[in-house]
Amino acid sequence: MPKNIVILISGRGSNMQSIVNAQIAGAQIAAVISNRPDAAGLAWAAERGITTAVLDHKAFVGRDAFDAALQNLIDGFAPDLVVLAGFMRILTADFVNHYANRLINVHPSLLPAFIGVNTHQRAIDEGVKLAGCTVHFVTAELDSGPIIAQAAVPVLLDDSADSLAQRILQQEHQLYPKVVQWFVAGQLEVQGSRVRVSTANNAAAFLQAPGG
Ligand code: GAR
């Protein structure tokens, strides 16, 4: 039985595209759902025959009502895994707990640094030399939860937020499908705040670093 994957987006959906394009064995993209009707990624998915749905958060009064409706919509697709791919909504604890250990997110920083938004500009402003992205299981606190994999990129002296974002995004596109593949293959093991990846390769698989 293939594993059902539901991907949530809010915009461009390039991470969603990288996961779809990876054609992961044993995975079926059951649906792509957006909270914004104008999300560009929706058309891209629909063109490929993937089921799409929109649940506009503006039509709901309060986070609880939206998240309850979203959960209902997602559960209609019987997901084994829910993938947040640029889904720009803070989720309630009830929602997150409902998908414990089957909800993952990609965040454009080396967590736990730079939680929240504007991660690239903040990294530049702080003068850090390494930035990157993190894929993690989602828990109730914002941008927290057991870290599955990270990719690091150097911050260059002439970087703008856009150029840094671009370089990190390339890493996201490599890292996220890899994590989904591990999940689908049953290779991820959560041990408290730590995640073990049992790949045939080696434990270093979950770190991508410059020159690595
Ligand atoms: C990605 O860079 C992702 O890491 C970020 O939004 C972008 C979405 O791009 N997510 C967050 O900031 C979540 N906190 P995409 O729509 O092209 O995948």
Short mmCIF file of C-alpha atoms and ligand atoms in Angstrom, two decimals:
data_model
loop_
_atom_site.label_atom_id
_atom_site.label_comp_id
_atom_site.label_asym_id
_atom_site.label_seq_id
_atom_site.Cartn_x
_atom_site.Cartn_y
_atom_site.Cartn_z
CA MET A 1 0.00 0.00 0.00
CA PRO A 2 1.48 3.38 -0.93
CA LYS A 3 1.76 5.96 1.83
CA ASN A 4 -0.67 8.87 1.41
CA ILE A 5 0.93 12.27 1.54
CA VAL A 6 -0.95 15.53 1.90
CA ILE A 7 1.06 18.67 1.17
CA LEU A 8 0.04 22.07 2.53
CA ILE A 9 1.18 25.22 0.76
CA SER A 10 0.46 28.94 0.86
CA GLY A 11 2.22 30.22 -2.23
CA ARG A 12 4.77 29.31 -4.87
CA GLY A 13 5.05 25.70 -3.78
CA SER A 14 8.56 25.03 -5.03
CA ASN A 15 9.22 22.61 -2.16
CA MET A 16 5.98 20.81 -3.01
CA GLN A 17 7.20 20.60 -6.61
CA SER A 18 10.50 19.11 -5.54
CA ILE A 19 8.69 16.41 -3.57
CA VAL A 20 6.30 15.63 -6.43
CA ASN A 21 9.15 15.61 -8.96
CA ALA A 22 11.16 13.20 -6.80
CA GLN A 23 8.58 10.46 -7.59
CA ILE A 24 9.28 8.76 -4.30
CA ALA A 25 8.72 5.03 -4.41
CA GLY A 26 5.86 3.96 -2.17
CA ALA A 27 4.48 7.50 -1.87
CA GLN A 28 1.27 8.83 -3.29
CA ILE A 29 0.53 12.56 -3.28
CA ALA A 30 -3.07 12.36 -2.13
CA ALA A 31 -3.69 16.12 -2.22
CA VAL A 32 -2.16 19.57 -2.25
CA ILE A 33 -4.08 21.99 -0.05
CA SER A 34 -3.65 25.76 0.18
CA ASN A 35 -5.04 28.31 2.60
CA ARG A 36 -4.72 30.91 -0.15
CA PRO A 37 -6.84 30.63 -3.30
CA ASP A 38 -4.16 32.44 -5.35
CA ALA A 39 -1.28 30.10 -4.41
CA ALA A 40 0.70 29.50 -7.60
CA GLY A 41 1.53 25.96 -6.56
CA LEU A 42 -2.12 24.91 -6.86
CA ALA A 43 -2.20 25.31 -10.63
CA TRP A 44 1.11 23.50 -10.97
CA ALA A 45 -0.25 20.52 -9.01
CA ALA A 46 -3.61 20.49 -10.80
CA GLU A 47 -1.85 20.47 -14.18
CA ARG A 48 -0.20 17.24 -13.09
CA GLY A 49 -3.47 15.61 -12.16
CA ILE A 50 -2.96 15.98 -8.41
CA THR A 51 -6.06 16.62 -6.34
CA THR A 52 -6.04 20.18 -5.02
CA ALA A 53 -8.17 21.98 -2.48
CA VAL A 54 -8.40 25.46 -1.02
CA LEU A 55 -9.43 26.29 2.49
CA ASP A 56 -9.34 30.06 2.81
CA HIS A 57 -8.46 31.01 6.38
CA LYS A 58 -10.15 34.37 5.87
CA ALA A 59 -13.51 32.60 5.76
CA PHE A 60 -13.09 31.48 9.37
CA VAL A 61 -13.42 33.30 12.63
CA GLY A 62 -10.43 32.31 14.69
CA ARG A 63 -7.66 29.80 14.49
CA ASP A 64 -9.55 26.97 16.18
CA ALA A 65 -12.34 26.93 13.61
CA PHE A 66 -9.93 27.05 10.68
CA ASP A 67 -7.69 24.33 12.04
CA ALA A 68 -10.65 22.08 12.80
CA ALA A 69 -11.92 22.45 9.23
CA LEU A 70 -8.42 21.92 7.86
CA GLN A 71 -8.00 18.76 9.91
CA ASN A 72 -11.32 17.49 8.61
CA LEU A 73 -10.30 18.20 5.02
CA ILE A 74 -6.89 16.57 5.42
CA ASP A 75 -8.28 13.50 7.15
CA GLY A 76 -10.58 12.93 4.17
CA PHE A 77 -7.40 11.93 2.33
CA ALA A 78 -6.35 9.42 5.02
CA PRO A 79 -2.82 10.80 5.24
CA ASP A 80 0.14 8.85 6.51
CA LEU A 81 2.17 12.02 6.36
CA VAL A 82 1.28 15.72 6.27
CA VAL A 83 3.97 17.92 4.74
CA LEU A 84 4.09 21.66 5.40
CA ALA A 85 5.74 23.23 2.38
CA GLY A 86 5.74 26.98 2.81
CA PHE A 87 2.45 26.81 4.70
CA MET A 88 2.45 30.19 6.39
CA ARG A 89 -0.01 29.61 9.21
CA ILE A 90 0.58 29.10 12.90
CA LEU A 91 -1.16 25.87 13.85
CA THR A 92 -3.06 25.16 17.06
CA ALA A 93 -1.83 22.59 19.56
CA ASP A 94 -4.90 20.43 18.91
CA PHE A 95 -4.10 20.26 15.21
CA VAL A 96 -0.42 19.56 15.75
CA ASN A 97 -1.09 16.90 18.37
CA HIS A 98 -3.58 15.16 16.09
CA TYR A 99 -0.75 14.63 13.58
CA ALA A 100 1.96 13.79 16.11
CA ASN A 101 4.94 12.14 14.41
CA ARG A 102 3.33 12.45 10.96
CA LEU A 103 3.55 16.21 10.42
CA ILE A 104 6.78 17.70 9.07
CA ASN A 105 7.93 21.19 8.13
CA VAL A 106 10.79 22.84 6.31
CA HIS A 107 12.09 26.06 7.82
CA PRO A 108 14.66 28.36 6.19
CA SER A 109 17.14 28.56 9.05
CA LEU A 110 19.34 26.31 11.12
CA LEU A 111 16.87 25.83 13.97
CA PRO A 112 16.69 26.64 16.80
CA ALA A 113 18.23 29.85 15.43
CA PHE A 114 15.90 32.28 13.67
CA ILE A 115 12.49 30.95 14.54
CA GLY A 116 9.68 32.81 12.77
CA VAL A 117 9.81 35.02 9.68
CA ASN A 118 12.48 37.06 7.85
CA THR A 119 15.04 34.41 8.65
CA HIS A 120 17.44 35.36 5.86
CA GLN A 121 17.65 39.07 6.66
CA ARG A 122 17.99 38.29 10.36
CA ALA A 123 20.85 35.88 9.65
CA ILE A 124 22.62 38.60 7.62
CA ASP A 125 21.97 41.23 10.29
CA GLU A 126 23.40 38.96 12.98
CA GLY A 127 26.51 38.39 10.90
CA VAL A 128 26.34 34.62 11.11
CA LYS A 129 28.64 32.76 8.73
CA LEU A 130 26.45 29.71 8.30
CA ALA A 131 22.77 29.71 7.45
CA GLY A 132 20.62 26.93 6.09
CA CYS A 133 17.40 25.04 6.42
CA THR A 134 15.87 22.48 8.75
CA VAL A 135 13.32 19.74 8.26
CA HIS A 136 11.64 18.78 11.50
CA PHE A 137 8.66 17.03 13.00
CA VAL A 138 6.17 19.65 14.13
CA THR A 139 5.23 20.13 17.75
CA ALA A 140 2.96 22.75 19.27
CA GLU A 141 5.57 25.46 19.77
CA LEU A 142 6.39 27.59 16.70
CA ASP A 143 9.15 26.13 14.50
CA SER A 144 10.01 23.49 17.07
CA GLY A 145 10.02 19.73 17.21
CA PRO A 146 12.53 16.93 16.68
CA ILE A 147 14.99 17.91 13.95
CA ILE A 148 15.27 15.35 11.17
CA ALA A 149 17.81 16.91 8.83
CA GLN A 150 19.61 20.17 8.19
CA ALA A 151 21.54 21.71 5.33
CA ALA A 152 24.05 24.49 5.87
CA VAL A 153 25.15 27.12 3.38
CA PRO A 154 27.76 29.84 3.85
CA VAL A 155 26.59 33.43 4.25
CA LEU A 156 28.62 35.48 1.79
CA LEU A 157 29.71 39.04 2.49
CA ASP A 158 27.73 40.44 -0.42
CA ASP A 159 24.60 38.36 0.23
CA SER A 160 21.20 40.04 0.20
CA ALA A 161 18.23 38.35 1.84
CA ASP A 162 17.16 37.28 -1.65
CA SER A 163 20.46 35.78 -2.73
CA LEU A 164 20.79 33.90 0.56
CA ALA A 165 17.19 32.70 0.32
CA GLN A 166 17.84 31.46 -3.19
CA ARG A 167 20.89 29.45 -2.11
CA ILE A 168 19.08 27.99 0.89
CA LEU A 169 16.04 27.13 -1.23
CA GLN A 170 18.20 24.96 -3.47
CA GLN A 171 19.18 23.00 -0.38
CA GLU A 172 15.56 22.74 0.75
CA HIS A 173 14.71 21.19 -2.60
CA GLN A 174 17.31 18.49 -2.06
CA LEU A 175 16.71 17.89 1.61
CA TYR A 176 12.91 17.78 1.81
CA PRO A 177 12.28 14.97 -0.73
CA LYS A 178 15.05 12.98 0.94
CA VAL A 179 13.31 13.24 4.30
CA VAL A 180 9.94 12.32 2.81
CA GLN A 181 11.60 9.30 1.25
CA TRP A 182 13.04 8.25 4.61
CA PHE A 183 9.64 8.66 6.25
CA VAL A 184 7.89 6.63 3.57
CA ALA A 185 10.51 3.89 3.88
CA GLY A 186 9.97 3.79 7.64
CA GLN A 187 13.55 4.86 8.31
CA LEU A 188 12.86 7.67 10.77
CA GLU A 189 12.85 6.90 14.45
CA VAL A 190 11.99 9.62 16.96
CA GLN A 191 13.77 9.23 20.28
CA GLY A 192 12.70 12.16 22.44
CA SER A 193 14.04 15.29 20.80
CA ARG A 194 16.35 13.31 18.54
CA VAL A 195 15.62 11.61 15.25
CA ARG A 196 17.54 8.62 14.03
CA VAL A 197 17.73 7.88 10.33
CA SER A 198 18.47 4.27 9.60
CA THR A 199 19.81 4.53 6.06
CA ALA A 200 22.01 2.00 4.40
CA ASN A 201 24.47 4.83 3.76
CA ASN A 202 25.48 6.42 7.03
CA ALA A 203 24.26 8.54 9.87
CA ALA A 204 25.79 11.66 8.31
CA ALA A 205 23.06 11.47 5.65
CA PHE A 206 20.94 13.93 7.59
CA LEU A 207 23.51 16.70 7.47
CA GLN A 208 24.28 18.57 4.28
CA ALA A 209 27.15 21.00 4.68
CA PRO A 210 29.40 23.05 2.42
CA GLY A 211 31.95 20.74 0.86
CA GLY A 212 30.24 17.80 2.59
C1 GAR B 1 10.52 28.11 1.84
O1 GAR B 1 11.76 28.78 1.85
C2 GAR B 1 10.23 27.54 3.21
O2 GAR B 1 11.36 27.12 3.90
C3 GAR B 1 9.61 28.74 3.88
O3 GAR B 1 8.82 29.36 2.91
C4 GAR B 1 9.37 29.09 1.63
C5 GAR B 1 8.29 28.51 0.77
O4 GAR B 1 8.71 28.37 -0.56
N1 GAR B 1 8.83 28.32 5.02
C6 GAR B 1 8.71 29.02 6.13
O5 GAR B 1 9.22 30.11 6.29
C7 GAR B 1 7.86 28.38 7.18
N2 GAR B 1 8.12 28.95 8.47
P1 GAR B 1 7.92 27.43 -1.55
O6 GAR B 1 6.45 27.83 -1.47
O7 GAR B 1 8.49 27.75 -2.89
O8 GAR B 1 8.13 26.01 -1.13
#
